[in-house]
């Protein structure tokens, strides 16, 4: 064998060695077994995370308690009312869709139904993409790719972890509406969209985006025009009629955020960050922005910078819609309907690998468990667990009708009671009340509140006997005024009575 032939063989063997992991990743992404493993792993992770959030005090008054309290009060007191803000729930946001959880809450009155429903909805979305991938992709190796990518979308993971639930619960409805439209099953499409719009006031924009999709990409222009028209009308009806009728202050708050020409640099950055997890594949179909941008309309018309950083719960619906459009673009590509199908058809392993390395790498680094618990001392987690166990007992000992003031991380345990957050007016309250809080808490949610000063005032009031204290457990304090003695503690937790 000549020198050049030996060099060629050596080069081929080297390339094959380097590409072997690539082929392995390709086989893993395009296999059902790979999807089943990913689904089982992430299901176990997210279900476990529910328990971790509960026992390690990760749920907050804003927004978990705010969204759950009206449902719990309706079951307990027969009143659909947001007591913590003293308004009708729809004055805050249009969360009528959460009423679908009432049968479950009637059986077990707990705010945990909201995060449970959110996690189950999130997990079901991957199966929807898997099911429709098998129906619509000519190359079935792609059927498992999007369902696997779904679990590594960092923006969606952040939304599932956030303390807001309605839009994430509604994710399967948007995905179903998209596929019903794709299959021309319009009765089911309309039913899905009608239920979808009950979960937040900006979701009629999903009607507009889907309507534009039908106008631009299909022959169903009449359906698309109806969707766009009725979506705009539904949004105006909810925003300017239904919600203001529940309280005049709503419309003033929302109008103060309206400024479509403000912060365009941040809005452009928002779009870049939204497309980044998809490798900017949507840019290959420029007209897709005609049906992508409408669903961002509430944020593009706003001046609230919190919307633009693609964190928290704000972008779950938008990312799910981008995933639907990615599904459509891949389908069109595999069907030979786009101008760039040769890339995927000739180099599927390379395309899959490049996208997947980026998606999986970003996703793993963004797992909430890494962000939430990395660097937290084990002793702190142990203390949080002890607080959780102790507070389960004290909540039953506080008499009904007594108002409860507590911090963000403890509000979850009193969602079914008359509840208020600790603020500057708490110590001036004269009605019968108790204050429950952790003395060592960093008070993570309200940085401008003088938490140390508040604790010192509590201690002074206890010494002057204007407030009375019960030592419940390490790092958990309860003080109150004019409150009947607390009895009925569980687990032999001592109670001195006040």
Short mmCIF file of C-alpha atoms in Angstrom, two decimals:
data_model
loop_
_atom_site.label_atom_id
_atom_site.label_comp_id
_atom_site.label_asym_id
_atom_site.label_seq_id
_atom_site.Cartn_x
_atom_site.Cartn_y
_atom_site.Cartn_z
CA UNK A 1 0.00 0.00 0.00
CA UNK A 2 1.38 3.36 -1.03
CA UNK A 3 2.01 6.30 1.23
CA UNK A 4 -1.05 8.27 0.06
CA UNK A 5 -3.30 5.24 0.39
CA UNK A 6 -2.07 4.67 3.94
CA UNK A 7 -2.76 8.33 4.73
CA UNK A 8 -6.27 8.01 3.32
CA UNK A 9 -7.00 4.91 5.42
CA UNK A 10 -5.62 6.60 8.53
CA UNK A 11 -7.76 9.69 7.88
CA UNK A 12 -10.89 7.59 7.34
CA UNK A 13 -10.32 5.62 10.55
CA UNK A 14 -9.72 8.83 12.48
CA UNK A 15 -12.92 10.40 11.19
CA UNK A 16 -14.87 7.23 11.97
CA UNK A 17 -13.50 7.25 15.53
CA UNK A 18 -14.42 10.89 16.02
CA UNK A 19 -17.88 10.47 14.52
CA UNK A 20 -18.79 7.39 16.54
CA UNK A 21 -20.22 9.44 19.44
CA UNK A 22 -22.14 11.46 16.85
CA UNK A 23 -23.70 8.33 15.40
CA UNK A 24 -24.51 7.13 18.91
CA UNK A 25 -26.29 10.41 19.67
CA UNK A 26 -28.13 10.20 16.37
CA UNK A 27 -29.30 6.65 17.11
CA UNK A 28 -30.33 7.69 20.61
CA UNK A 29 -32.36 10.69 19.40
CA UNK A 30 -34.06 8.71 16.64
CA UNK A 31 -35.04 5.71 18.75
CA UNK A 32 -38.18 5.14 20.75
CA UNK A 33 -36.14 3.61 23.52
CA UNK A 34 -34.21 6.85 23.82
CA UNK A 35 -37.45 8.80 24.12
CA UNK A 36 -38.85 6.41 26.72
CA UNK A 37 -35.68 6.73 28.81
CA UNK A 38 -35.72 10.53 28.60
CA UNK A 39 -39.44 10.67 29.40
CA UNK A 40 -39.10 8.34 32.40
CA UNK A 41 -36.06 10.22 33.71
CA UNK A 42 -37.61 13.65 33.45
CA UNK A 43 -40.95 12.44 34.79
CA UNK A 44 -39.19 11.12 37.87
CA UNK A 45 -37.23 14.37 38.16
CA UNK A 46 -40.20 16.74 37.89
CA UNK A 47 -42.44 14.70 40.17
CA UNK A 48 -39.64 14.53 42.73
CA UNK A 49 -39.17 18.27 42.34
CA UNK A 50 -42.76 18.81 43.48
CA UNK A 51 -41.90 17.20 46.83
CA UNK A 52 -38.62 19.10 47.03
CA UNK A 53 -40.35 22.42 46.43
CA UNK A 54 -42.91 21.62 49.09
CA UNK A 55 -40.56 20.41 51.82
CA UNK A 56 -37.81 22.92 51.03
CA UNK A 57 -40.17 25.93 51.00
CA UNK A 58 -39.89 26.85 47.33
CA UNK A 59 -43.55 27.72 46.73
CA UNK A 60 -44.51 31.36 47.22
CA UNK A 61 -47.52 33.54 47.92
CA UNK A 62 -46.82 35.25 44.58
CA UNK A 63 -48.22 33.53 42.54
CA UNK A 64 -49.02 30.03 43.80
CA UNK A 65 -51.18 31.11 46.73
CA UNK A 66 -52.81 33.93 44.78
CA UNK A 67 -53.95 31.48 42.11
CA UNK A 68 -55.00 28.71 44.48
CA UNK A 69 -56.67 30.68 47.29
CA UNK A 70 -59.92 31.60 45.44
CA UNK A 71 -60.54 27.92 44.67
CA UNK A 72 -59.82 26.85 48.25
CA UNK A 73 -61.99 29.61 49.71
CA UNK A 74 -64.86 28.66 47.44
CA UNK A 75 -64.71 25.10 48.78
CA UNK A 76 -64.22 26.15 52.40
CA UNK A 77 -66.24 29.35 52.73
CA UNK A 78 -68.46 29.32 49.64
CA UNK A 79 -66.86 32.52 48.35
CA UNK A 80 -64.87 32.84 45.12
CA UNK A 81 -62.62 35.65 46.28
CA UNK A 82 -58.89 36.50 46.39
CA UNK A 83 -58.62 37.37 50.07
CA UNK A 84 -54.91 38.19 50.10
CA UNK A 85 -55.50 41.08 47.68
CA UNK A 86 -59.15 41.66 48.66
CA UNK A 87 -60.34 41.58 45.05
CA UNK A 88 -62.17 39.25 42.71
CA UNK A 89 -59.63 36.80 41.22
CA UNK A 90 -60.30 37.99 37.68
CA UNK A 91 -59.32 41.49 38.68
CA UNK A 92 -55.73 40.24 39.01
CA UNK A 93 -55.64 37.97 35.95
CA UNK A 94 -58.24 36.09 33.94
CA UNK A 95 -57.73 32.65 35.45
CA UNK A 96 -61.21 31.22 34.86
CA UNK A 97 -59.69 28.00 33.47
CA UNK A 98 -58.40 27.07 36.93
CA UNK A 99 -62.02 26.40 37.92
CA UNK A 100 -61.66 23.12 36.01
CA UNK A 101 -59.60 21.93 38.99
CA UNK A 102 -62.47 22.47 41.42
CA UNK A 103 -63.55 18.78 41.55
CA UNK A 104 -60.04 17.80 42.67
CA UNK A 105 -59.81 20.63 45.19
CA UNK A 106 -63.22 19.67 46.57
CA UNK A 107 -61.86 16.18 47.28
CA UNK A 108 -58.51 17.30 48.73
CA UNK A 109 -58.42 21.06 49.47
CA UNK A 110 -54.79 21.79 48.72
CA UNK A 111 -52.95 24.37 46.61
CA UNK A 112 -50.65 21.55 45.46
CA UNK A 113 -53.16 20.64 42.76
CA UNK A 114 -51.93 23.58 40.68
CA UNK A 115 -48.24 22.60 40.47
CA UNK A 116 -49.25 18.94 40.06
CA UNK A 117 -51.50 19.83 37.12
CA UNK A 118 -48.72 21.95 35.62
CA UNK A 119 -46.14 19.15 35.76
CA UNK A 120 -48.58 16.60 34.31
CA UNK A 121 -49.49 18.98 31.49
CA UNK A 122 -45.82 19.59 30.75
CA UNK A 123 -45.07 15.86 30.60
CA UNK A 124 -48.08 15.16 28.36
CA UNK A 125 -46.85 17.65 25.74
CA UNK A 126 -43.94 15.38 24.79
CA UNK A 127 -46.37 12.53 24.11
CA UNK A 128 -48.47 14.78 21.90
CA UNK A 129 -45.44 15.63 19.76
CA UNK A 130 -44.44 11.96 19.70
CA UNK A 131 -47.94 10.84 18.68
CA UNK A 132 -48.29 13.38 15.89
CA UNK A 133 -44.69 12.86 14.78
CA UNK A 134 -45.54 9.23 14.03
CA UNK A 135 -48.56 10.38 12.02
CA UNK A 136 -47.01 13.21 10.01
CA UNK A 137 -43.29 12.56 9.47
CA UNK A 138 -42.36 10.47 6.45
CA UNK A 139 -39.05 9.69 8.12
CA UNK A 140 -40.17 8.19 11.44
CA UNK A 141 -36.68 8.61 12.86
CA UNK A 142 -37.65 12.24 13.44
CA UNK A 143 -40.75 11.34 15.47
CA UNK A 144 -38.78 11.17 18.72
CA UNK A 145 -36.52 14.16 18.15
CA UNK A 146 -38.92 16.98 19.08
CA UNK A 147 -40.32 15.10 22.13
CA UNK A 148 -36.75 14.69 23.42
CA UNK A 149 -35.84 18.29 22.65
CA UNK A 150 -38.96 19.36 24.56
CA UNK A 151 -37.44 18.21 27.85
CA UNK A 152 -34.26 20.21 27.33
CA UNK A 153 -35.84 23.58 26.53
CA UNK A 154 -34.41 25.80 29.23
CA UNK A 155 -37.02 28.55 28.88
CA UNK A 156 -39.90 26.10 29.30
CA UNK A 157 -38.13 24.46 32.25
CA UNK A 158 -37.90 27.86 33.92
CA UNK A 159 -41.63 28.38 33.40
CA UNK A 160 -42.50 24.98 34.86
CA UNK A 161 -40.39 25.78 37.91
CA UNK A 162 -41.90 29.25 38.37
CA UNK A 163 -44.59 30.02 40.93
CA UNK A 164 -47.25 30.64 38.30
CA UNK A 165 -49.35 27.86 36.84
CA UNK A 166 -52.32 28.65 34.52
CA UNK A 167 -50.54 29.12 31.19
CA UNK A 168 -48.32 26.08 31.76
CA UNK A 169 -51.38 23.99 32.59
CA UNK A 170 -52.84 25.13 29.26
CA UNK A 171 -49.83 24.08 27.12
CA UNK A 172 -51.44 20.84 25.81
CA UNK A 173 -54.47 22.83 24.64
CA UNK A 174 -52.31 25.01 22.38
CA UNK A 175 -50.46 22.01 20.96
CA UNK A 176 -53.72 20.13 20.34
CA UNK A 177 -55.26 23.18 18.66
CA UNK A 178 -52.26 23.38 16.33
CA UNK A 179 -52.46 19.74 15.29
CA UNK A 180 -56.25 19.84 14.94
CA UNK A 181 -55.78 22.79 12.59
CA UNK A 182 -53.07 20.91 10.68
CA UNK A 183 -55.43 17.95 10.25
CA UNK A 184 -58.44 20.21 9.45
CA UNK A 185 -60.37 18.98 12.48
CA UNK A 186 -61.76 22.44 13.08
CA UNK A 187 -64.50 21.61 15.59
CA UNK A 188 -61.90 20.17 17.95
CA UNK A 189 -59.56 23.07 17.17
CA UNK A 190 -62.18 25.62 18.22
CA UNK A 191 -63.04 23.66 21.36
CA UNK A 192 -59.36 23.57 22.38
CA UNK A 193 -58.94 27.29 21.74
CA UNK A 194 -62.08 28.26 23.67
CA UNK A 195 -60.83 26.38 26.74
CA UNK A 196 -57.32 27.76 26.21
CA UNK A 197 -58.45 31.38 26.38
CA UNK A 198 -59.85 30.82 29.87
CA UNK A 199 -56.37 30.47 31.36
CA UNK A 200 -55.08 34.04 30.94
CA UNK A 201 -56.13 37.28 29.35
CA UNK A 202 -53.40 37.36 26.67
CA UNK A 203 -54.10 33.90 25.27
CA UNK A 204 -56.49 35.15 22.54
CA UNK A 205 -53.21 36.10 20.84
CA UNK A 206 -52.72 32.36 20.27
CA UNK A 207 -55.89 32.48 18.17
CA UNK A 208 -54.35 35.23 16.06
CA UNK A 209 -51.09 33.33 15.59
CA UNK A 210 -52.88 30.13 14.62
CA UNK A 211 -55.16 32.10 12.31
CA UNK A 212 -52.18 33.67 10.59
CA UNK A 213 -50.62 30.23 10.27
CA UNK A 214 -53.70 28.97 8.44
CA UNK A 215 -53.75 32.03 6.18
CA UNK A 216 -50.05 31.88 5.30
CA UNK A 217 -49.37 28.14 5.15
CA UNK A 218 -52.66 26.45 4.19
CA UNK A 219 -55.67 26.91 1.96
CA UNK A 220 -57.94 27.40 4.98
CA UNK A 221 -57.93 31.18 4.76
CA UNK A 222 -61.53 31.54 5.87
CA UNK A 223 -60.84 29.68 9.11
CA UNK A 224 -57.71 31.77 9.58
CA UNK A 225 -59.57 35.06 9.13
CA UNK A 226 -62.24 33.98 11.62
CA UNK A 227 -59.58 32.99 14.12
CA UNK A 228 -57.75 36.32 13.82
CA UNK A 229 -60.96 38.36 14.04
CA UNK A 230 -62.51 36.51 16.96
CA UNK A 231 -59.16 36.34 18.74
CA UNK A 232 -58.87 40.13 18.68
CA UNK A 233 -62.49 40.53 19.81
CA UNK A 234 -62.08 37.97 22.61
CA UNK A 235 -58.95 39.71 23.86
CA UNK A 236 -60.66 43.12 23.88
CA UNK A 237 -63.71 41.70 25.63
CA UNK A 238 -61.66 40.06 28.39
CA UNK A 239 -59.23 42.91 28.86
CA UNK A 240 -61.51 45.93 28.60
CA UNK A 241 -64.88 44.57 29.76
CA UNK A 242 -64.71 41.45 31.94
CA UNK A 243 -61.60 42.21 34.00
CA UNK A 244 -62.35 45.92 34.69
CA UNK A 245 -65.87 44.93 35.80
CA UNK A 246 -64.23 42.99 38.62
CA UNK A 247 -62.44 46.07 39.97
CA UNK A 248 -61.62 49.51 38.53
CA UNK A 249 -57.97 49.44 39.56
CA UNK A 250 -57.13 46.69 37.05
CA UNK A 251 -57.45 48.77 33.93
CA UNK A 252 -55.25 51.55 35.34
CA UNK A 253 -52.47 49.12 36.21
CA UNK A 254 -52.52 47.44 32.80
CA UNK A 255 -52.76 50.65 30.80
CA UNK A 256 -49.69 52.01 32.59
CA UNK A 257 -47.66 49.19 31.03
CA UNK A 258 -48.76 49.92 27.45
CA UNK A 259 -45.94 51.34 25.35
CA UNK A 260 -45.35 49.54 22.04
CA UNK A 261 -42.46 51.80 21.04
CA UNK A 262 -40.45 51.43 24.23
CA UNK A 263 -37.39 49.20 24.81
CA UNK A 264 -37.14 47.84 21.29
CA UNK A 265 -33.58 46.77 21.92
CA UNK A 266 -34.75 44.52 24.77
CA UNK A 267 -37.67 43.26 22.71
CA UNK A 268 -35.33 42.28 19.90
CA UNK A 269 -33.10 40.55 22.44
CA UNK A 270 -36.18 38.72 23.75
CA UNK A 271 -36.87 37.32 20.29
CA UNK A 272 -33.23 36.29 19.84
CA UNK A 273 -33.23 34.46 23.16
CA UNK A 274 -36.53 32.78 22.32
CA UNK A 275 -35.21 31.45 19.02
CA UNK A 276 -31.77 30.50 20.32
CA UNK A 277 -32.82 27.13 21.85
CA UNK A 278 -34.08 26.13 18.38
CA UNK A 279 -30.83 27.01 16.64
CA UNK A 280 -32.61 29.88 14.81
CA UNK A 281 -34.12 27.32 12.45
CA UNK A 282 -37.24 29.52 12.21
CA UNK A 283 -35.17 32.15 10.39
CA UNK A 284 -34.96 29.82 7.40
CA UNK A 285 -38.67 30.48 6.84
CA UNK A 286 -38.97 34.23 7.07
CA UNK A 287 -42.71 34.33 6.52
CA UNK A 288 -43.11 32.23 9.66
CA UNK A 289 -42.70 35.49 11.60
CA UNK A 290 -46.16 36.47 10.37
CA UNK A 291 -47.60 33.83 12.68
CA UNK A 292 -44.87 33.87 15.34
CA UNK A 293 -44.96 37.55 16.32
CA UNK A 294 -48.71 37.81 17.17
CA UNK A 295 -48.38 35.47 20.15
CA UNK A 296 -45.72 37.84 21.53
CA UNK A 297 -48.07 40.80 21.09
CA UNK A 298 -48.71 41.43 24.80
CA UNK A 299 -44.98 41.75 25.42
CA UNK A 300 -44.14 43.66 22.26
CA UNK A 301 -46.76 46.25 23.23
CA UNK A 302 -45.50 46.55 26.81
CA UNK A 303 -42.80 48.52 28.54
CA UNK A 304 -42.40 46.10 31.48
CA UNK A 305 -38.80 44.93 31.24
CA UNK A 306 -39.56 41.79 33.27
CA UNK A 307 -41.27 40.34 30.19
CA UNK A 308 -38.19 40.67 28.01
CA UNK A 309 -35.72 38.44 29.87
CA UNK A 310 -37.40 35.10 28.97
CA UNK A 311 -37.29 33.98 32.58
CA UNK A 312 -40.05 32.97 34.95
CA UNK A 313 -43.44 31.99 33.59
CA UNK A 314 -43.86 34.57 30.85
CA UNK A 315 -42.73 32.58 27.82
CA UNK A 316 -44.09 29.05 28.21
CA UNK A 317 -46.94 29.46 25.71
CA UNK A 318 -44.65 31.24 23.26
CA UNK A 319 -41.99 28.51 23.40
CA UNK A 320 -44.60 25.80 22.93
CA UNK A 321 -45.85 27.63 19.85
CA UNK A 322 -42.29 27.87 18.49
CA UNK A 323 -41.98 24.13 19.03
CA UNK A 324 -45.17 23.58 17.01
CA UNK A 325 -43.78 25.70 14.17
CA UNK A 326 -40.50 23.77 14.33
CA UNK A 327 -42.53 20.58 13.95
CA UNK A 328 -44.22 22.03 10.87
CA UNK A 329 -40.95 23.20 9.31
CA UNK A 330 -39.34 19.77 9.76
CA UNK A 331 -42.44 18.13 8.28
CA UNK A 332 -42.33 20.43 5.26
CA UNK A 333 -38.63 19.78 4.89
CA UNK A 334 -39.03 16.00 4.97
CA UNK A 335 -41.91 16.29 2.50
CA UNK A 336 -39.69 18.24 0.12
CA UNK A 337 -41.89 21.35 0.34
CA UNK A 338 -39.19 23.81 1.40
CA UNK A 339 -36.25 25.28 -0.48
CA UNK A 340 -33.75 23.86 2.01
CA UNK A 341 -34.73 20.19 2.40
CA UNK A 342 -31.44 18.86 1.06
CA UNK A 343 -29.68 19.87 4.27
CA UNK A 344 -31.79 17.62 6.43
CA UNK A 345 -32.19 14.90 3.84
CA UNK A 346 -28.47 14.63 3.05
CA UNK A 347 -27.01 15.29 6.50
CA UNK A 348 -29.59 14.21 9.11
CA UNK A 349 -26.95 12.91 11.53
CA UNK A 350 -24.96 16.12 11.49
CA UNK A 351 -28.04 18.35 11.74
CA UNK A 352 -29.46 16.32 14.59
CA UNK A 353 -26.17 16.29 16.41
CA UNK A 354 -25.43 20.00 16.09
CA UNK A 355 -28.88 20.99 17.31
CA UNK A 356 -28.99 18.36 20.02
CA UNK A 357 -25.61 19.11 21.52
CA UNK A 358 -26.65 22.75 21.84
CA UNK A 359 -30.16 21.99 23.14
CA UNK A 360 -29.12 19.27 25.58
CA UNK A 361 -26.07 21.20 26.79
CA UNK A 362 -28.07 24.35 27.52
CA UNK A 363 -30.91 22.31 29.00
CA UNK A 364 -28.83 20.30 31.45
CA UNK A 365 -27.09 23.43 32.67
CA UNK A 366 -30.49 25.03 33.21
CA UNK A 367 -32.04 22.22 35.26
CA UNK A 368 -33.80 23.90 38.19
CA UNK A 369 -32.20 21.56 40.71
CA UNK A 370 -28.81 23.00 39.77
CA UNK A 371 -29.98 26.58 40.07
CA UNK A 372 -32.08 26.09 43.22
CA UNK A 373 -29.92 23.90 45.42
CA UNK A 374 -26.34 24.27 44.22
CA UNK A 375 -24.46 25.98 47.00
CA UNK A 376 -27.28 25.66 49.55
CA UNK A 377 -25.83 24.12 52.74
CA UNK A 378 -27.27 20.77 53.74
CA UNK A 379 -28.01 22.21 57.18
CA UNK A 380 -30.26 24.85 55.58
CA UNK A 381 -32.22 22.18 53.68
CA UNK A 382 -32.57 20.18 56.90
CA UNK A 383 -33.91 23.27 58.70
CA UNK A 384 -36.41 23.95 55.92
CA UNK A 385 -37.66 20.38 56.20
CA UNK A 386 -38.06 20.71 59.98
CA UNK A 387 -39.98 23.97 59.48
CA UNK A 388 -42.29 22.24 57.01
CA UNK A 389 -43.05 19.43 59.45
CA UNK A 390 -43.62 21.83 62.33
CA UNK A 391 -45.86 24.18 60.41
CA UNK A 392 -48.12 21.29 59.40
CA UNK A 393 -49.02 21.00 63.08
CA UNK A 394 -49.34 24.66 63.93
CA UNK A 395 -51.64 25.42 61.01
CA UNK A 396 -54.30 23.15 62.50
CA UNK A 397 -53.96 24.78 65.92
CA UNK A 398 -54.68 28.34 64.73
CA UNK A 399 -58.41 28.98 65.23
CA UNK A 400 -60.61 29.60 62.21
CA UNK A 401 -61.28 33.26 61.55
CA UNK A 402 -57.93 34.40 62.91
CA UNK A 403 -56.01 36.37 60.29
CA UNK A 404 -52.56 35.02 59.45
CA UNK A 405 -49.59 37.11 58.34
CA UNK A 406 -46.62 35.22 56.98
CA UNK A 407 -43.66 35.40 54.64
CA UNK A 408 -43.54 34.36 51.01
CA UNK A 409 -42.11 30.90 51.54
CA UNK A 410 -44.63 29.94 54.25
CA UNK A 411 -47.82 31.20 52.61
CA UNK A 412 -48.36 27.88 50.81
CA UNK A 413 -49.36 26.25 54.11
CA UNK A 414 -52.08 28.80 54.87
CA UNK A 415 -53.62 29.24 51.41
CA UNK A 416 -57.03 28.10 52.65
CA UNK A 417 -57.10 30.67 55.49
CA UNK A 418 -57.52 34.44 55.73
CA UNK A 419 -54.00 35.38 54.80
CA UNK A 420 -51.80 38.40 54.37
CA UNK A 421 -48.16 38.96 53.54
CA UNK A 422 -45.85 40.61 56.02
CA UNK A 423 -45.36 44.30 55.24
CA UNK A 424 -44.88 47.64 56.96
CA UNK A 425 -48.49 47.71 58.23
CA UNK A 426 -48.48 44.27 59.82
CA UNK A 427 -47.48 45.36 63.33
CA UNK A 428 -50.16 48.05 63.46
CA UNK A 429 -53.01 45.56 62.97
CA UNK A 430 -55.48 45.36 65.86
CA UNK A 431 -57.77 42.56 64.71
CA UNK A 432 -57.01 39.08 66.08
CA UNK A 433 -54.09 37.75 64.15
CA UNK A 434 -50.96 35.67 64.27
CA UNK A 435 -47.63 36.25 62.55
CA UNK A 436 -45.72 33.17 61.42
CA UNK A 437 -42.20 33.54 60.07
CA UNK A 438 -38.63 32.23 60.08
CA UNK A 439 -36.30 34.47 62.09
CA UNK A 440 -33.29 33.42 60.03
CA UNK A 441 -35.01 33.91 56.69
CA UNK A 442 -33.25 36.11 54.19
CA UNK A 443 -36.68 37.22 52.99
CA UNK A 444 -35.75 36.48 49.41
CA UNK A 445 -38.73 37.97 47.62
CA UNK A 446 -38.95 41.55 48.88
CA UNK A 447 -35.44 42.94 48.97
CA UNK A 448 -36.58 46.45 49.89
CA UNK A 449 -38.24 45.28 53.13
CA UNK A 450 -36.36 45.78 56.40
CA UNK A 451 -36.74 42.21 57.57
CA UNK A 452 -34.19 42.51 60.37
CA UNK A 453 -35.91 45.64 61.67
CA UNK A 454 -39.26 43.88 61.57
CA UNK A 455 -37.89 40.98 63.62
CA UNK A 456 -36.43 43.39 66.19
CA UNK A 457 -39.82 45.10 66.56
CA UNK A 458 -41.44 41.72 67.08
CA UNK A 459 -38.99 40.93 69.86
CA UNK A 460 -39.63 44.31 71.51
CA UNK A 461 -43.40 43.76 71.36
CA UNK A 462 -42.98 40.32 72.95
CA UNK A 463 -40.92 41.79 75.78
CA UNK A 464 -43.58 44.47 76.32
CA UNK A 465 -46.28 41.76 76.18
CA UNK A 466 -48.25 43.47 73.43
CA UNK A 467 -47.57 40.35 71.36
CA UNK A 468 -47.28 36.84 72.69
CA UNK A 469 -44.89 34.25 71.37
CA UNK A 470 -44.95 30.51 70.83
CA UNK A 471 -41.67 28.76 70.08
CA UNK A 472 -42.79 26.10 67.64
CA UNK A 473 -39.58 24.72 66.22
CA UNK A 474 -36.05 25.85 65.43
CA UNK A 475 -36.21 28.76 62.99
CA UNK A 476 -40.00 29.05 63.11
CA UNK A 477 -41.78 31.63 65.27
CA UNK A 478 -45.43 32.38 65.87
CA UNK A 479 -46.60 35.53 67.65
CA UNK A 480 -50.13 36.84 68.07
CA UNK A 481 -52.50 39.29 69.75
CA UNK A 482 -55.92 38.66 71.27
CA UNK A 483 -55.92 35.12 69.98
CA UNK A 484 -57.53 32.17 71.80
CA UNK A 485 -55.08 29.57 73.17
CA UNK A 486 -53.66 27.31 70.51
CA UNK A 487 -54.43 23.66 71.06
CA UNK A 488 -54.31 20.47 69.10
CA UNK A 489 -50.68 20.45 68.08
CA UNK A 490 -49.59 17.22 66.40
CA UNK A 491 -46.38 15.31 66.77
CA UNK A 492 -45.98 16.46 70.42
CA UNK A 493 -44.82 19.92 69.37
CA UNK A 494 -44.96 22.03 72.57
CA UNK A 495 -47.45 24.91 72.75
CA UNK A 496 -47.43 27.55 75.48
CA UNK A 497 -50.72 29.15 74.50
CA UNK A 498 -51.36 32.84 74.01
#
